[in-house]
């Protein structure tokens, strides 16, 4: 079966491998010059850099009207990037000594090439087993991909709101659509190839960052040992494959019916607080084949937020992590940004290792890459700008060797941050002009506190690994640890967060549009005299989480900013207290800790009104940072030469904790991938399972609807069209394929698709844009008076009307008869058909 699949669709995988590899080749001259701080000169990061820069040039020139959204425009963009790279390569520094570089990095490059190819092929095969494109947010993502492929220019048309462009961070969909168009495949195949590419590219980029991090410890050595390559592969596992502790500590005991009521109550995870009923004696033995449908989904819903009365809030926090994202296989912006977020960490590492102030060329390069993150997943941009500026702070600390930053250093950091912000805004100005967001300020977190047991379920592997790493770094720092500064910074951070929550609460009480939040909390819980003690008690009951995180911040700061040695000669020689790699790993550990601490006190305001998205976005980036820092921590634990002969028994225990963390963490992907491929898909029990295929289109809707829509897709050209189909009658979250089908599969704009998502994308402008579209759509289908119908058709410039399964169920056969009497039928399959609107059929039109 697998060989048959390779014979039919293997060429697609090869095409994507080749296209992304060519993108990497185009930027090699740039990475060699601009990432000179990295031991491999950025070769393992080149594919991510190439895809980002070629995509940027293509999008920018398309937005400015210099290129059309065609394969020819994409090829021209690749050539422009290659030419720019060659100019920088030959004019700025002359040629590069490849003969010296290759022997030292040969092993790492070869392993990286094999790794990328294996990950790409393996995940494409996974999606061939499970190509379904319905459920969760796949219809929305497929609609964006289809719209970008069909749109002639940028910004692309909104497939679910005719007359408007996409109001979303759509850069990832531009790159995906470009690869699909160059490969000559439909978006229903391109969707699954995109998630396969993200899996492989994130794995390769993570491997590259960790390899360079560890290899930097061997600069000056006659040869680079195998350790950096091995730790690079471990880092890839930590970031891309490893799961959290929910599966071994909650899910397996729950599904196997071995967990007691008290045990599950201790963890307190929603939908996992009561043991499952016992199986009858004759039932099969407990095995993953008998577990609940989508059991693996619960690993991304660990945190449980409740009201003061103990009832669950409506929108629970999302604590997703990369392995879950790949198991689920949604192509949402946070997943599209993964390899480029890891690239940003690679750029920050280059800043630390380069040893000099970022040059103009490097700063422009950093600005383009970080700006790309803003366009990919807007939340990520500011986070990684702070990390990169923090990396420059670490470089400055290492340079002066005095454990402090001087005024000139602070001014340099401010200038770098401002330069990155300006470059981001200017480079991606066409996006910012049209972008609207649901985010609208910051709110205080008064009652949602994370219990440490749930925090441990989420980040348990990293707590064990990074906890051991910080302990060893504390031992290495010994007398130079700046505990006073650590306590001041950590205490100041905690005080600022608490004060921020209090001030925001007071401000919310004075702002009319926010007053209901505070007043409602007080009124619904018995008044201020009852609420205040309840809030304090809840905070005290969950104080361990912020306490542990604050202590970790103390250690990180105390190690990063060492006290000067008591020996005057140490001060004179500016002896660094730690290697640059250790400083970088401490920076990432600290950044991840702060990201998970902030939502305990404040969160970003959006349509949900709770911290669901703040936890989601911050925890996701913390996982990446913890993964890279954790991989380096494993190196320190098992192989760091600074610890030779020191506390071998302690290091053995720590190494054992590392092994336990990896084994327990790998249970999730092992069980979840198997479940989706063989159990959920029904292939394990099917007598004649369907052939493997990455085309998820046929799974989206009924066969008649799909056939007629695919016919329509090939019939029409261009993007200056509007189609009418039934609109989702509610604004609720909708995961079915019953609504928005034409826009989803063809990219041709429909009058109205998923209202809930349009509301999120467009924020406060949604109501005005929506107008009376839902009612007008119903009138067009329901009203039997053709003069009334024709005027509405003209009002929305409708070119085609789709009448399929959903329309027949909702409006009945009379609507179909009305259209058949007045319009011509095209692309008919069974009871599904398109009606073409002709000006001759509309009395008031033309």
Coordinates of N, CA and C in Angstrom, one line a residue, residues 274-458:
X274 N -13.4 12.2 37.0 CA -14.1 11.0 37.6 C -13.6 9.8 36.8
X275 N -13.4 8.6 37.5 CA -12.9 7.4 36.8 C -14.0 6.9 35.8
X276 N -13.5 6.3 34.8 CA -14.4 5.7 33.8 C -15.1 4.5 34.4
X277 N -16.4 4.2 34.0 CA -17.1 3.0 34.5 C -16.3 1.8 34.2
X278 N -16.4 0.8 35.1 CA -15.7 -0.5 34.9 C -16.3 -1.2 33.6
X279 N -15.5 -1.9 33.0 CA -15.9 -2.7 31.8 C -16.5 -4.0 32.3
X280 N -17.5 -4.5 31.5 CA -18.0 -5.9 31.9 C -16.9 -6.9 31.8
X281 N -17.1 -8.0 32.5 CA -16.0 -9.0 32.6 C -15.6 -9.6 31.3
X282 N -16.6 -9.7 30.3 CA -16.2 -10.3 29.0 C -15.6 -9.3 28.1
X283 N -15.4 -8.0 28.5 CA -14.9 -7.1 27.5 C -13.4 -7.4 27.2
X284 N -13.0 -6.9 26.1 CA -11.6 -7.1 25.7 C -10.7 -6.4 26.7
X285 N -9.5 -6.9 26.7 CA -8.5 -6.2 27.6 C -8.3 -4.8 27.2
X286 N -8.0 -4.0 28.2 CA -7.8 -2.5 28.0 C -6.6 -2.3 27.1
X287 N -6.8 -1.6 26.0 CA -5.8 -1.2 25.1 C -6.1 0.1 24.4
X288 N -5.2 0.8 23.8 CA -5.5 2.0 23.1 C -6.5 1.9 22.0
X289 N -6.7 0.7 21.5 CA -7.8 0.6 20.5 C -9.2 0.8 21.0
X290 N -9.3 0.7 22.4 CA -10.6 0.9 23.0 C -10.8 2.2 23.7
X291 N -9.8 3.1 23.6 CA -9.9 4.4 24.2 C -10.9 5.3 23.6
X292 N -11.3 6.4 24.3 CA -12.3 7.3 23.8 C -11.8 7.9 22.5
X293 N -12.8 8.3 21.7 CA -12.5 9.0 20.4 C -11.9 10.3 20.7
X294 N -10.8 10.6 20.1 CA -10.0 11.8 20.2 C -9.5 12.0 21.6
X295 N -9.1 10.9 22.3 CA -8.6 11.0 23.6 C -7.3 11.9 23.7
X296 N -6.6 11.9 22.6 CA -5.3 12.7 22.5 C -5.6 14.2 22.6
X297 N -6.8 14.6 22.3 CA -7.1 16.0 22.3 C -7.0 16.6 23.7
X298 N -7.2 15.8 24.7 CA -7.2 16.3 26.1 C -5.8 16.8 26.6
X299 N -4.8 16.4 25.9 CA -3.4 16.8 26.3 C -3.2 18.3 26.0
X300 N -4.1 18.9 25.2 CA -4.0 20.4 24.9 C -5.1 21.2 25.7
X301 N -5.7 20.5 26.7 CA -6.7 21.2 27.5 C -6.5 20.8 29.0
X302 N -5.3 21.1 29.5 CA -4.9 20.6 30.8 C -5.4 21.7 31.9
X303 N -5.1 22.9 31.6 CA -5.5 24.0 32.6 C -7.0 24.1 32.7
X304 N -7.5 24.2 33.9 CA -8.9 24.3 34.1 C -9.2 25.6 34.9
X305 N -9.8 26.5 34.2 CA -10.2 27.8 34.9 C -11.7 27.7 35.3
X306 N -11.9 28.2 36.5 CA -13.3 28.2 37.1 C -13.6 29.5 37.6
X307 N -15.0 29.8 37.7 CA -15.5 31.0 38.4 C -15.2 30.8 39.9
X308 N -15.5 31.8 40.6 CA -15.3 31.8 42.1 C -16.2 30.7 42.7
X309 N -17.4 30.4 42.1 CA -18.2 29.4 42.7 C -17.8 28.0 42.3
X310 N -16.7 27.9 41.6 CA -16.3 26.5 41.2 C -16.7 26.0 39.9
X311 N -17.7 26.7 39.2 CA -18.2 26.3 37.9 C -17.2 26.6 36.9
X312 N -17.2 25.8 35.8 CA -16.2 26.0 34.7 C -16.6 27.2 33.9
X313 N -15.6 28.0 33.4 CA -15.9 29.1 32.5 C -16.1 28.5 31.1
X314 N -16.7 29.3 30.3 CA -17.1 28.8 29.0 C -15.9 28.5 28.0
X315 N -14.9 29.4 28.0 CA -13.8 29.2 27.1 C -12.5 28.8 27.9
X316 N -12.3 27.5 28.0 CA -11.1 27.0 28.8 C -9.8 27.3 28.1
X317 N -8.7 27.5 28.9 CA -7.4 27.8 28.3 C -7.0 26.7 27.3
X318 N -6.3 27.1 26.3 CA -5.7 26.2 25.3 C -4.2 26.1 25.6
X319 N -3.7 25.0 26.0 CA -2.3 24.8 26.3 C -1.7 23.8 25.2
X320 N -1.8 24.2 24.0 CA -1.3 23.4 22.9 C 0.2 23.4 22.9
X321 N 0.8 22.4 22.2 CA 2.2 22.2 22.1 C 2.5 21.6 20.7
X322 N 3.7 21.7 20.1 CA 3.9 21.4 18.8 C 3.5 19.9 18.4
X323 N 3.8 18.9 19.2 CA 3.4 17.6 18.9 C 1.9 17.4 18.7
X324 N 1.2 18.1 19.6 CA -0.3 18.1 19.5 C -0.7 18.7 18.2
X325 N -0.1 19.8 17.8 CA -0.4 20.5 16.6 C -0.3 19.6 15.4
X326 N 0.8 18.8 15.4 CA 1.1 18.0 14.3 C 0.2 16.8 14.3
X327 N -0.2 16.2 15.4 CA -1.2 15.2 15.5 C -2.5 15.6 14.9
X328 N -2.9 16.8 15.4 CA -4.2 17.4 14.9 C -4.1 17.8 13.4
X329 N -3.0 18.3 13.0 CA -2.7 18.7 11.7 C -3.5 19.9 11.1
X330 N -3.9 20.8 12.0 CA -4.5 22.1 11.5 C -3.3 22.9 11.0
X331 N -3.5 23.7 10.0 CA -2.5 24.6 9.5 C -2.9 26.0 9.9
X332 N -2.9 26.2 11.2 CA -3.3 27.5 11.7 C -2.0 28.4 11.8
X333 N -2.1 29.7 11.9 CA -0.9 30.6 11.9 C 0.1 30.2 12.9
X334 N -0.3 29.7 14.1 CA 0.8 29.4 15.1 C 1.6 28.2 14.7
X335 N 1.0 27.3 13.8 CA 1.8 26.2 13.3 C 2.6 26.7 12.1
X336 N 2.0 27.5 11.2 CA 2.7 28.0 10.1 C 4.0 28.8 10.5
X337 N 3.9 29.4 11.7 CA 5.0 30.2 12.1 C 6.1 29.4 12.8
X338 N 5.9 28.1 13.1 CA 6.8 27.3 13.9 C 8.2 27.4 13.4
X339 N 8.5 27.0 12.2 CA 9.9 27.0 11.8 C 10.5 28.3 11.8
X340 N 9.7 29.4 11.6 CA 10.3 30.7 11.5 C 10.5 31.3 12.9
X341 N 9.7 30.8 13.9 CA 9.9 31.2 15.3 C 11.2 30.5 15.7
X342 N 11.5 29.3 15.3 CA 12.7 28.7 15.6 C 13.9 29.4 14.9
X343 N 13.6 29.8 13.7 CA 14.7 30.6 13.0 C 15.0 31.9 13.8
X344 N 14.0 32.5 14.3 CA 14.3 33.7 15.2 C 15.2 33.4 16.3
X345 N 15.0 32.2 16.9 CA 15.9 31.8 18.0 C 17.3 31.6 17.4
X346 N 17.4 31.1 16.2 CA 18.7 30.9 15.6 C 19.4 32.3 15.3
X347 N 18.6 33.3 15.0 CA 19.1 34.6 14.8 C 19.6 35.2 16.1
X348 N 18.9 35.0 17.1 CA 19.3 35.4 18.5 C 20.6 34.8 18.9
X349 N 20.7 33.5 18.6 CA 22.0 32.8 18.9 C 23.1 33.4 18.1
X350 N 22.9 33.8 16.9 CA 23.9 34.4 16.1 C 24.4 35.7 16.7
X351 N 23.4 36.5 17.2 CA 23.8 37.7 17.9 C 24.7 37.5 19.1
X352 N 24.4 36.4 19.9 CA 25.3 36.1 21.0 C 26.7 35.7 20.6
X353 N 26.7 34.8 19.6 CA 28.0 34.2 19.2 C 28.8 35.1 18.3
X354 N 28.2 36.0 17.6 CA 29.0 36.9 16.6 C 30.0 37.7 17.3
X355 N 29.7 38.2 18.6 CA 30.7 38.9 19.3 C 30.9 40.3 18.9
X356 N 30.0 40.9 18.0 CA 30.1 42.3 17.7 C 28.7 42.9 17.6
X357 N 28.7 44.2 17.6 CA 27.4 44.9 17.4 C 26.8 44.5 16.1
X358 N 25.5 44.2 16.0 CA 24.9 43.9 14.7 C 25.2 44.9 13.7
X359 N 25.6 44.5 12.5 CA 25.9 45.4 11.4 C 24.6 45.9 10.8
X360 N 24.6 46.9 9.9 CA 23.4 47.3 9.3 C 22.8 46.2 8.5
X361 N 23.6 45.4 7.7 CA 23.1 44.4 6.9 C 22.4 43.3 7.8
X362 N 23.0 43.0 9.0 CA 22.5 42.0 9.9 C 21.2 42.5 10.5
X363 N 21.1 43.8 10.8 CA 19.9 44.3 11.4 C 18.8 44.3 10.5
X364 N 19.0 44.7 9.2 CA 18.0 44.6 8.2 C 17.5 43.2 8.1
X365 N 18.4 42.2 8.0 CA 18.1 40.8 7.9 C 17.2 40.4 9.1
X366 N 17.6 40.8 10.3 CA 16.8 40.4 11.5 C 15.4 41.0 11.4
X367 N 15.4 42.3 11.0 CA 14.1 43.0 10.9 C 13.1 42.3 9.9
X368 N 13.7 41.9 8.8 CA 12.8 41.2 7.8 C 12.3 39.9 8.4
X369 N 13.2 39.1 9.1 CA 12.8 37.8 9.6 C 11.7 38.0 10.7
X370 N 12.0 38.9 11.6 CA 11.0 39.1 12.7 C 9.7 39.8 12.2
X371 N 9.8 40.6 11.2 CA 8.6 41.2 10.6 C 7.8 40.1 10.0
X372 N 8.5 39.1 9.4 CA 7.8 37.9 8.8 C 7.0 37.2 9.9
X373 N 7.5 37.1 11.1 CA 6.8 36.5 12.2 C 5.5 37.3 12.5
X374 N 5.6 38.6 12.5 CA 4.4 39.4 12.7 C 3.3 39.1 11.7
X375 N 3.7 38.9 10.4 CA 2.8 38.6 9.3 C 2.4 37.2 9.4
X376 N 3.2 36.3 10.0 CA 2.8 34.9 10.1 C 1.8 34.6 11.2
X377 N 2.1 35.2 12.4 CA 1.4 35.0 13.6 C 1.7 36.1 14.5
X378 N 0.9 37.2 14.4 CA 1.2 38.5 15.0 C 1.7 38.4 16.4
X379 N 1.2 37.6 17.2 CA 1.6 37.5 18.6 C 3.1 37.2 18.7
X380 N 3.6 36.4 17.8 CA 5.0 36.0 17.9 C 6.0 37.1 17.8
X381 N 5.7 38.1 16.9 CA 6.7 39.1 16.5 C 7.3 39.8 17.7
X382 N 6.5 40.4 18.6 CA 7.0 41.2 19.7 C 7.8 40.2 20.7
X383 N 7.4 39.0 20.8 CA 8.0 38.1 21.8 C 9.5 37.9 21.3
X384 N 9.7 37.6 20.0 CA 11.0 37.3 19.5 C 11.9 38.5 19.3
X385 N 11.2 39.7 19.2 CA 12.0 40.9 19.2 C 12.7 41.1 20.5
X386 N 11.9 40.9 21.6 CA 12.4 41.0 22.9 C 13.6 40.0 23.2
X387 N 13.4 38.7 22.7 CA 14.4 37.7 22.8 C 15.7 38.1 22.1
X388 N 15.5 38.6 20.9 CA 16.7 39.0 20.1 C 17.5 40.2 20.8
X389 N 16.7 41.2 21.3 CA 17.4 42.2 22.0 C 18.0 41.7 23.3
X390 N 17.3 40.8 24.0 CA 17.9 40.1 25.1 C 19.2 39.4 24.8
X391 N 19.3 38.8 23.6 CA 20.5 38.1 23.2 C 21.6 39.1 23.0
X392 N 21.3 40.3 22.5 CA 22.3 41.3 22.4 C 22.8 41.8 23.8
X393 N 21.9 41.8 24.8 CA 22.3 42.1 26.1 C 23.2 41.1 26.7
X394 N 23.0 39.8 26.4 CA 23.9 38.7 26.9 C 25.2 38.9 26.2
X395 N 25.3 39.2 24.9 CA 26.5 39.5 24.2 C 27.3 40.6 24.9
X396 N 26.6 41.6 25.3 CA 27.3 42.8 25.9 C 27.8 42.4 27.3
X397 N 27.1 41.6 28.0 CA 27.5 41.1 29.3 C 28.8 40.3 29.2
X398 N 28.8 39.4 28.2 CA 30.0 38.6 27.9 C 31.2 39.5 27.5
X399 N 30.9 40.5 26.7 CA 32.0 41.4 26.2 C 32.7 42.1 27.4
X400 N 31.9 42.7 28.3 CA 32.5 43.5 29.3 C 33.0 42.7 30.5
X401 N 32.3 41.5 30.7 CA 32.8 40.6 31.7 C 32.6 41.1 33.1
X402 N 31.8 42.1 33.3 CA 31.7 42.7 34.6 C 30.3 42.4 35.3
X403 N 29.5 41.7 34.6 CA 28.2 41.3 35.2 C 27.2 42.4 35.3
X404 N 27.4 43.4 34.4 CA 26.4 44.5 34.4 C 26.4 45.2 33.1
X405 N 25.3 45.9 32.8 CA 25.2 46.7 31.6 C 25.4 48.1 31.9
X406 N 26.2 48.8 31.1 CA 26.4 50.2 31.2 C 25.4 51.0 30.4
X407 N 25.5 52.3 30.6 CA 24.6 53.2 29.9 C 24.7 53.1 28.4
X408 N 25.9 52.9 27.9 CA 26.1 52.8 26.5 C 25.5 51.5 26.0
X409 N 25.5 50.4 26.9 CA 24.8 49.2 26.5 C 23.3 49.3 26.4
X410 N 22.8 50.0 27.4 CA 21.3 50.2 27.4 C 20.9 51.0 26.2
X411 N 21.7 52.0 25.8 CA 21.3 52.8 24.7 C 21.4 52.0 23.4
X412 N 22.4 51.1 23.3 CA 22.5 50.2 22.2 C 21.4 49.2 22.0
X413 N 20.9 48.7 23.2 CA 19.7 47.8 23.1 C 18.5 48.6 22.7
X414 N 18.3 49.8 23.2 CA 17.1 50.6 22.7 C 17.2 50.8 21.2
X415 N 18.3 51.2 20.7 CA 18.5 51.5 19.3 C 18.2 50.2 18.5
X416 N 18.7 49.1 18.9 CA 18.4 47.8 18.2 C 16.9 47.5 18.2
X417 N 16.3 47.6 19.3 CA 14.8 47.4 19.4 C 14.0 48.3 18.5
X418 N 14.4 49.6 18.5 CA 13.7 50.6 17.7 C 13.9 50.3 16.2
X419 N 15.2 49.9 15.9 CA 15.5 49.6 14.5 C 14.7 48.4 14.0
X420 N 14.6 47.4 14.8 CA 13.8 46.2 14.5 C 12.3 46.5 14.3
X421 N 11.8 47.4 15.2 CA 10.4 47.8 15.1 C 10.1 48.6 13.8
X422 N 11.0 49.5 13.5 CA 10.8 50.3 12.3 C 10.9 49.5 11.0
X423 N 11.9 48.6 11.0 CA 12.1 47.8 9.8 C 10.9 46.9 9.6
X424 N 10.4 46.3 10.7 CA 9.2 45.5 10.6 C 8.0 46.2 10.0
X425 N 7.8 47.4 10.6 CA 6.6 48.2 10.1 C 6.7 48.6 8.7
X426 N 7.9 49.1 8.3 CA 8.1 49.6 6.9 C 8.1 48.5 5.9
X427 N 8.7 47.3 6.2 CA 8.8 46.2 5.3 C 7.5 45.6 5.0
X428 N 6.6 45.5 6.0 CA 5.4 44.8 5.9 C 4.2 45.8 6.0
X429 N 4.4 47.1 5.5 CA 3.4 48.1 5.6 C 2.1 47.7 4.9
X430 N 2.2 47.1 3.7 CA 0.9 46.8 3.0 C 0.0 45.8 3.9
X431 N 0.7 45.0 4.7 CA -0.1 44.2 5.6 C -0.7 45.0 6.7
X432 N 0.0 45.8 7.3 CA -0.5 46.6 8.5 C -1.6 47.5 8.1
X433 N -1.6 48.0 6.8 CA -2.6 48.9 6.4 C -4.0 48.3 6.4
X434 N -4.0 47.0 6.0 CA -5.3 46.4 5.8 C -5.7 45.5 7.0
X435 N -4.8 45.3 8.0 CA -5.0 44.3 9.0 C -5.9 44.9 10.1
X436 N -6.9 44.1 10.6 CA -7.7 44.4 11.7 C -7.6 43.3 12.7
X437 N -7.6 43.6 14.0 CA -7.4 42.5 15.0 C -8.5 42.6 16.1
X438 N -8.8 41.5 16.7 CA -9.7 41.4 17.8 C -9.1 41.8 19.1
X439 N -7.8 41.8 19.2 CA -7.1 42.2 20.4 C -7.3 43.7 20.6
X440 N -7.6 44.0 21.9 CA -7.9 45.4 22.2 C -7.5 45.8 23.6
X441 N -6.3 45.6 24.0 CA -5.9 46.0 25.3 C -5.5 44.8 26.2
X442 N -5.3 45.2 27.5 CA -4.9 44.2 28.5 C -5.9 44.2 29.6
X443 N -6.2 43.0 30.1 CA -7.1 42.9 31.2 C -6.4 42.2 32.4
X444 N -6.9 42.5 33.6 CA -6.3 41.8 34.8 C -6.9 40.4 35.0
X445 N -6.0 39.5 35.4 CA -6.5 38.2 35.8 C -6.7 38.1 37.3
X446 N -7.9 38.2 37.7 CA -8.3 38.3 39.1 C -8.5 36.9 39.7
X447 N -9.0 36.0 39.0 CA -9.5 34.8 39.6 C -8.9 33.5 39.0
X448 N -8.3 33.6 37.9 CA -7.8 32.3 37.2 C -6.4 32.1 37.6
X449 N -6.2 31.1 38.5 CA -4.9 30.7 39.0 C -4.5 29.3 38.5
X450 N -3.3 29.1 38.1 CA -2.9 27.8 37.6 C -2.3 27.0 38.7
X451 N -3.0 25.8 39.0 CA -2.4 24.9 40.1 C -1.1 24.3 39.6
X452 N -0.2 24.1 40.5 CA 1.1 23.7 40.1 C 1.1 22.2 39.5
X453 N 0.1 21.4 40.0 CA 0.0 20.1 39.5 C -0.4 20.1 38.0
X454 N -1.2 21.1 37.6 CA -1.5 21.2 36.1 C -0.4 21.8 35.4
X455 N 0.3 22.8 36.0 CA 1.5 23.3 35.3 C 2.6 22.2 35.1
X456 N 2.7 21.3 36.1 CA 3.6 20.2 35.9 C 3.2 19.2 34.8
X457 N 1.9 19.0 34.7 CA 1.4 18.1 33.6 C 1.8 18.7 32.3
X458 N 1.7 20.1 32.2 CA 2.0 20.7 30.9 C 3.5 20.8 30.6

